[in-house]
Amino acid sequence: MRIDFMNYFRLFALSLITLLATQVGARAETPDADLDAANRAYQDGHYDESAKLFRQLIETHGYSAPLCFNLGNAEAKAGHLGQALLNYERARYLAPGDSGINHNLQVTRKQAGLDPNPYRWWQVVMRSINWTVWLAVIVTCLVLLLIAVIGTASAQALSGKTGASAASIRRFFKGLSFFCVPLFLFFGFVELSTVGFNDRIEGVVMGKPATLRLSPFDSAEKTGTLPEGELVTVEQRHDNYFWVDDASKQSGWVVDKELEPVVPGTFEPSDAK
Amino acid sequence: MRPLSRFLVAGLGLGLLLVLGVVSAQAAATLTQHIDPPEANVGDEVTVTFSVQNGSGANIRLPNVDGLQLAGTSTQTNFTIINGSMSSAVSQVFTIVPTRTGTFTIPAFDVPLQDGGVLHSQPMTLKVVAGGAPSSPNGSAPSGLGPVMMPPAMANPSNGNAADLSNPNITPPVESDGRPARVFMLITPKTTDAYVGETVPLRIEFFIRMDVIAQQDSLPTMKGSDFLMNDLSVRPGEDDLTLMNEPYHRETWITALSAPRNGDFPLQMVRDTYWTKGSNGVFTDPLGNFFGPRPQLAHGNIPSNQLTMHVHALPDEGRPADFTGAIGQFKASGNATPTAVNVGDPVYLDFSVSGEGNFDHVRSPALTPDPAWKSYVASSKVEYADESRTQGNKTFHQAIIPQKNGNLPLPNASFSYFDSTQKKYVTIPIPLPLVTVSGTSVPTAATAPAGADNSTPATASSTTDLNPNRLELGSLQADFVPAYRQPWFWLVQGGALLLLVIGALGVWISSRRGQDRTGTERALRQRTLRELEEAMSDAVNRQDAPAFFFAARQAVQLQWGARWNLPPEAVTLPLIAARDPQAAETLGPLFAQADEVIYSGLNAGNLNLAEWELHVREELLQLQAA
């Protein structure tokens, strides 16, 4: 008896495709339904319930700028300004330059009694950079430079084909080079600076105002406080204390439980600078 | 051999043997050193001797030490032969004069020898006391007797508010041998009358007699639990001084303490200390030089003088409602910016409280509740002006938001504290400017509820201007890794950059090769041109018109082809006419005559070939120049 392996293979492939399709369909449907439920709770004024549903969505399916933004809205409406600011910061991190997120972030900062926009214009620009666009700009510069180099070298041949003089062809490509080289250097410099600026470990003050201390010990002298919702940069870690500073350069040691990281996981000891 | 010769030979041999024996018996070079006396008065002469045994050419230079003046140098050389072994010793003696008190260390240094070897000296210590004070007669370390406790009656500070914590009249306790204590501790609070929660500056001094080698692995600690003390995390101030004609090393901390409850409490501190009992064994131990000194350590808690702190409760009478526990003497001021805003925009209040006291209890100045304003939690920052952290300036930054328009007075601000000098509560009103508020009033303004610090943010009452929720899920991701942390982000850019570099490199290599090729082509063209010119001349001489025009046309095609980067045969009269009409006019007759002569096979006849040659050469020269 001859076994038809092709039939078995077709059957197996069909089953696999069906299974995958079911899984994808299930994954695609469930979050949308949950999102609807969370948004409905928000519209009905059940902000705590809505925040809970958004948090569950994130825990189950992962982060996205809209989810963090919606969670920020629910927390803000529920009066949890620290949590709201944390989630707006996360949304802004995932979708830099989104004016809607920035608007809600500023409104909530103002509501929390914080400076709505503590950053200078260049810091705002750096925080708003879209990396995909930036990548496209730099690669375009490099490609144009490559074309300019090849064009300059092939001016004689191009002259024979086009009828234009080789000198004028060379002038054109040299002009292109003179335009692209500084542009590339400028964008490269800004890119590296921006990476450095954005690659900081940031946290948001949670709950009550955080106490700044002179040393990383519970008995150390208090040197000030940071209000709830304030965004700080974590510079150093010592046991359960972080050395932080805010946009107004107020700095000190803060116990870790008073902060939540903007990027989840960055407060792990191995990641702290 | 003559007897004289035999005697000379025997003498030389004996001398040679002796020299060889002496040389072979010489030991390795060594360095010894000593200082005499190890303790001296200011102005006394002290000799420092370095002896190099079995080493020649030693050049010893004493390092400069601040406080020790070099008064003279002398050198002595000694040779000794014992049992056939000869040894030499060169001693260099330095006379130094101390110019001030203190413990000086002549650091270790290297002594280079003539044979290239190097000897290493050891550091030496000289203790210098004030002139006239008796120095230790033999300079040896005294035998250890352990620490002497501070008598309780010693150095009791006045109970008033001494402005200066320094203690100029220190009398150390005396040991059984009549000498002042080896190690003792002294505490001096600014006052022994304080209020609950008041921060009292405290000076802690730890004295170690110079001839005692002591070691402290811990900081002074408060005995008992009646007081709270600031951390002693800063390094102590260190200096040397003389007490009862004995030189001491002193460590000083300036800190502050406070009492959490009222009553009379003993105030005393202790410090865990190790010190050397004695060092006699070090020198009698035959292996001492091999294993190094082995001092015998003793251990004990050194207590300070004991005082009694009288801690009073704060009076209830006259206590302001906004009193937060600040005790001391303070000044408060405030400012608001901007003074013209829209409804809903924050006005920032900046308060400053400076002075002396317990800044831990200094809170942001209180604002009277005002429905026209919504206030938020203030952030604070304190900068201390002294070591005890009792003097400084605490600043507060607070946002308040107008709920209605008009020329609004800011809420009344005030700061209250208890003045420990005047023994009464003081409230400082802080004037704030008027704020012009424009825009539409908020219909339902919520007042900020009172909180633990000052105020807490009101719950979301004005979130109506938040952008609405998003209805799409967006791009879900398990983590927050940004694009610039993804390998592809840098690989794409790196790839483009690499492509550019490779392209530039390729162009450069190609251009180098092109240059070589162009050079070869040019040389070949020149040679061909010369051959064609020679052919033209021969043809003129022979009156061979076809040969002349053939060569002339080829020469012209060669030069135009080089100019346009085309092969010579591709250069035709129509092409020249298309690209350079003026040249076509000049060259047209030549090409026409050449065609006619070559195809018809006519000879010179009535043609003036010499004139044609001149014309063609001029044309070629012009092309060459171009």
PDB file of N, CA, C and O in Angstrom, chain B residues 171-206:
ATOM      1  N   THR B 171      41.583  71.438  79.649  1.00  0.00           N
ATOM      2  CA  THR B 171      42.498  70.838  80.617  1.00  0.00           C
ATOM      3  C   THR B 171      42.311  69.335  80.551  1.00  0.00           C
ATOM      4  O   THR B 171      41.266  68.813  80.949  1.00  0.00           O
ATOM      5  N   PRO B 172      43.292  68.630  80.038  1.00  0.00           N
ATOM      6  CA  PRO B 172      43.119  67.179  79.936  1.00  0.00           C
ATOM      7  C   PRO B 172      43.195  66.514  81.310  1.00  0.00           C
ATOM      8  O   PRO B 172      43.855  67.045  82.216  1.00  0.00           O
ATOM      9  N   PRO B 173      42.546  65.386  81.487  1.00  0.00           N
ATOM     10  CA  PRO B 173      42.696  64.637  82.732  1.00  0.00           C
ATOM     11  C   PRO B 173      44.127  64.113  82.876  1.00  0.00           C
ATOM     12  O   PRO B 173      44.841  63.993  81.877  1.00  0.00           O
ATOM     13  N   VAL B 174      44.511  63.801  84.093  1.00  0.00           N
ATOM     14  CA  VAL B 174      45.902  63.410  84.350  1.00  0.00           C
ATOM     15  C   VAL B 174      45.942  61.928  84.714  1.00  0.00           C
ATOM     16  O   VAL B 174      45.091  61.420  85.436  1.00  0.00           O
ATOM     17  N   GLU B 175      46.955  61.257  84.167  1.00  0.00           N
ATOM     18  CA  GLU B 175      47.122  59.829  84.457  1.00  0.00           C
ATOM     19  C   GLU B 175      47.859  59.640  85.782  1.00  0.00           C
ATOM     20  O   GLU B 175      48.328  60.605  86.394  1.00  0.00           O
ATOM     21  N   SER B 176      48.001  58.375  86.173  1.00  0.00           N
ATOM     22  CA  SER B 176      48.656  58.081  87.455  1.00  0.00           C
ATOM     23  C   SER B 176      50.129  58.473  87.448  1.00  0.00           C
ATOM     24  O   SER B 176      50.711  58.752  88.488  1.00  0.00           O
ATOM     25  N   ASP B 177      50.745  58.518  86.251  1.00  0.00           N
ATOM     26  CA  ASP B 177      52.157  58.914  86.210  1.00  0.00           C
ATOM     27  C   ASP B 177      52.332  60.425  86.167  1.00  0.00           C
ATOM     28  O   ASP B 177      53.431  60.926  85.989  1.00  0.00           O
ATOM     29  N   GLY B 178      51.253  61.146  86.307  1.00  0.00           N
ATOM     30  CA  GLY B 178      51.331  62.608  86.345  1.00  0.00           C
ATOM     31  C   GLY B 178      51.268  63.256  84.980  1.00  0.00           C
ATOM     32  O   GLY B 178      51.167  64.485  84.873  1.00  0.00           O
ATOM     33  N   ARG B 179      51.284  62.460  83.952  1.00  0.00           N
ATOM     34  CA  ARG B 179      51.215  63.023  82.600  1.00  0.00           C
ATOM     35  C   ARG B 179      49.753  63.155  82.181  1.00  0.00           C
ATOM     36  O   ARG B 179      48.882  62.423  82.683  1.00  0.00           O
ATOM     37  N   PRO B 180      49.448  64.057  81.262  1.00  0.00           N
ATOM     38  CA  PRO B 180      48.063  64.188  80.805  1.00  0.00           C
ATOM     39  C   PRO B 180      47.601  62.930  80.070  1.00  0.00           C
ATOM     40  O   PRO B 180      48.419  62.151  79.569  1.00  0.00           O
ATOM     41  N   ALA B 181      46.289  62.756  80.006  1.00  0.00           N
ATOM     42  CA  ALA B 181      45.725  61.523  79.455  1.00  0.00           C
ATOM     43  C   ALA B 181      46.172  61.283  78.028  1.00  0.00           C
ATOM     44  O   ALA B 181      46.387  62.220  77.258  1.00  0.00           O
ATOM     45  N   ARG B 182      46.295  59.999  77.711  1.00  0.00           N
ATOM     46  CA  ARG B 182      46.711  59.655  76.353  1.00  0.00           C
ATOM     47  C   ARG B 182      45.588  59.928  75.350  1.00  0.00           C
ATOM     48  O   ARG B 182      45.845  60.451  74.274  1.00  0.00           O
ATOM     49  N   VAL B 183      44.396  59.520  75.699  1.00  0.00           N
ATOM     50  CA  VAL B 183      43.239  59.674  74.805  1.00  0.00           C
ATOM     51  C   VAL B 183      42.076  60.177  75.636  1.00  0.00           C
ATOM     52  O   VAL B 183      41.817  59.648  76.719  1.00  0.00           O
ATOM     53  N   PHE B 184      41.418  61.223  75.175  1.00  0.00           N
ATOM     54  CA  PHE B 184      40.188  61.649  75.863  1.00  0.00           C
ATOM     55  C   PHE B 184      39.274  62.373  74.885  1.00  0.00           C
ATOM     56  O   PHE B 184      39.694  62.802  73.806  1.00  0.00           O
ATOM     57  N   MET B 185      38.023  62.464  75.269  1.00  0.00           N
ATOM     58  CA  MET B 185      37.014  63.068  74.399  1.00  0.00           C
ATOM     59  C   MET B 185      36.262  64.148  75.153  1.00  0.00           C
ATOM     60  O   MET B 185      35.997  64.004  76.354  1.00  0.00           O
ATOM     61  N   LEU B 186      35.908  65.178  74.438  1.00  0.00           N
ATOM     62  CA  LEU B 186      35.244  66.328  75.058  1.00  0.00           C
ATOM     63  C   LEU B 186      34.070  66.735  74.182  1.00  0.00           C
ATOM     64  O   LEU B 186      34.222  66.891  72.969  1.00  0.00           O
ATOM     65  N   ILE B 187      32.894  66.879  74.779  1.00  0.00           N
ATOM     66  CA  ILE B 187      31.742  67.370  74.010  1.00  0.00           C
ATOM     67  C   ILE B 187      31.314  68.724  74.556  1.00  0.00           C
ATOM     68  O   ILE B 187      31.350  68.955  75.767  1.00  0.00           O
ATOM     69  N   THR B 188      30.941  69.615  73.666  1.00  0.00           N
ATOM     70  CA  THR B 188      30.560  70.971  74.066  1.00  0.00           C
ATOM     71  C   THR B 188      29.299  71.369  73.313  1.00  0.00           C
ATOM     72  O   THR B 188      29.359  71.759  72.151  1.00  0.00           O
ATOM     73  N   PRO B 189      28.126  71.246  73.918  1.00  0.00           N
ATOM     74  CA  PRO B 189      26.918  71.737  73.249  1.00  0.00           C
ATOM     75  C   PRO B 189      26.839  73.249  73.336  1.00  0.00           C
ATOM     76  O   PRO B 189      27.448  73.860  74.225  1.00  0.00           O
ATOM     77  N   LYS B 190      26.096  73.824  72.434  1.00  0.00           N
ATOM     78  CA  LYS B 190      25.969  75.281  72.462  1.00  0.00           C
ATOM     79  C   LYS B 190      25.224  75.722  73.724  1.00  0.00           C
ATOM     80  O   LYS B 190      25.476  76.774  74.281  1.00  0.00           O
ATOM     81  N   THR B 191      24.286  74.878  74.141  1.00  0.00           N
ATOM     82  CA  THR B 191      23.558  75.195  75.373  1.00  0.00           C
ATOM     83  C   THR B 191      23.120  73.886  76.014  1.00  0.00           C
ATOM     84  O   THR B 191      22.986  72.863  75.337  1.00  0.00           O
ATOM     85  N   THR B 192      22.915  73.926  77.316  1.00  0.00           N
ATOM     86  CA  THR B 192      22.378  72.738  77.993  1.00  0.00           C
ATOM     87  C   THR B 192      20.929  72.972  78.402  1.00  0.00           C
ATOM     88  O   THR B 192      20.338  72.144  79.088  1.00  0.00           O
ATOM     89  N   ASP B 193      20.376  74.087  77.989  1.00  0.00           N
ATOM     90  CA  ASP B 193      18.957  74.388  78.175  1.00  0.00           C
ATOM     91  C   ASP B 193      18.308  74.404  76.800  1.00  0.00           C
ATOM     92  O   ASP B 193      18.622  75.272  75.983  1.00  0.00           O
ATOM     93  N   ALA B 194      17.423  73.486  76.539  1.00  0.00           N
ATOM     94  CA  ALA B 194      16.832  73.425  75.198  1.00  0.00           C
ATOM     95  C   ALA B 194      15.358  73.066  75.291  1.00  0.00           C
ATOM     96  O   ALA B 194      14.859  72.688  76.358  1.00  0.00           O
ATOM     97  N   TYR B 195      14.694  73.197  74.159  1.00  0.00           N
ATOM     98  CA  TYR B 195      13.275  72.834  74.081  1.00  0.00           C
ATOM     99  C   TYR B 195      13.145  71.533  73.300  1.00  0.00           C
ATOM    100  O   TYR B 195      14.029  71.171  72.498  1.00  0.00           O
ATOM    101  N   VAL B 196      12.046  70.859  73.509  1.00  0.00           N
ATOM    102  CA  VAL B 196      11.790  69.608  72.781  1.00  0.00           C
ATOM    103  C   VAL B 196      11.785  69.905  71.278  1.00  0.00           C
ATOM    104  O   VAL B 196      11.062  70.795  70.824  1.00  0.00           O
ATOM    105  N   GLY B 197      12.597  69.190  70.540  1.00  0.00           N
ATOM    106  CA  GLY B 197      12.651  69.378  69.089  1.00  0.00           C
ATOM    107  C   GLY B 197      13.649  70.432  68.645  1.00  0.00           C
ATOM    108  O   GLY B 197      13.944  70.544  67.448  1.00  0.00           O
ATOM    109  N   GLU B 198      14.191  71.180  69.585  1.00  0.00           N
ATOM    110  CA  GLU B 198      15.160  72.210  69.205  1.00  0.00           C
ATOM    111  C   GLU B 198      16.486  71.554  68.814  1.00  0.00           C
ATOM    112  O   GLU B 198      16.916  70.573  69.422  1.00  0.00           O
ATOM    113  N   THR B 199      17.101  72.082  67.801  1.00  0.00           N
ATOM    114  CA  THR B 199      18.386  71.543  67.356  1.00  0.00           C
ATOM    115  C   THR B 199      19.506  72.328  68.031  1.00  0.00           C
ATOM    116  O   THR B 199      19.609  73.546  67.838  1.00  0.00           O
ATOM    117  N   VAL B 200      20.319  71.614  68.799  1.00  0.00           N
ATOM    118  CA  VAL B 200      21.401  72.276  69.544  1.00  0.00           C
ATOM    119  C   VAL B 200      22.730  71.912  68.900  1.00  0.00           C
ATOM    120  O   VAL B 200      23.080  70.726  68.828  1.00  0.00           O
ATOM    121  N   PRO B 201      23.488  72.882  68.434  1.00  0.00           N
ATOM    122  CA  PRO B 201      24.808  72.580  67.876  1.00  0.00           C
ATOM    123  C   PRO B 201      25.710  71.950  68.934  1.00  0.00           C
ATOM    124  O   PRO B 201      25.642  72.318  70.107  1.00  0.00           O
ATOM    125  N   LEU B 202      26.507  71.010  68.492  1.00  0.00           N
ATOM    126  CA  LEU B 202      27.364  70.264  69.417  1.00  0.00           C
ATOM    127  C   LEU B 202      28.753  70.104  68.797  1.00  0.00           C
ATOM    128  O   LEU B 202      28.879  69.740  67.634  1.00  0.00           O
ATOM    129  N   ARG B 203      29.766  70.384  69.646  1.00  0.00           N
ATOM    130  CA  ARG B 203      31.138  70.190  69.186  1.00  0.00           C
ATOM    131  C   ARG B 203      31.694  68.951  69.876  1.00  0.00           C
ATOM    132  O   ARG B 203      31.583  68.801  71.093  1.00  0.00           O
ATOM    133  N   ILE B 204      32.274  68.042  69.100  1.00  0.00           N
ATOM    134  CA  ILE B 204      32.874  66.816  69.644  1.00  0.00           C
ATOM    135  C   ILE B 204      34.364  66.862  69.328  1.00  0.00           C
ATOM    136  O   ILE B 204      34.749  67.016  68.164  1.00  0.00           O
ATOM    137  N   GLU B 205      35.182  66.770  70.370  1.00  0.00           N
ATOM    138  CA  GLU B 205      36.633  66.798  70.164  1.00  0.00           C
ATOM    139  C   GLU B 205      37.237  65.510  70.719  1.00  0.00           C
ATOM    140  O   GLU B 205      36.920  65.101  71.841  1.00  0.00           O
ATOM    141  N   PHE B 206      38.091  64.897  69.939  1.00  0.00           N
ATOM    142  CA  PHE B 206      38.753  63.660  70.346  1.00  0.00           C
ATOM    143  C   PHE B 206      40.259  63.919  70.328  1.00  0.00           C
ATOM    144  O   PHE B 206      40.824  64.277  69.291  1.00  0.00           O
TER     145      PHE B 206
END
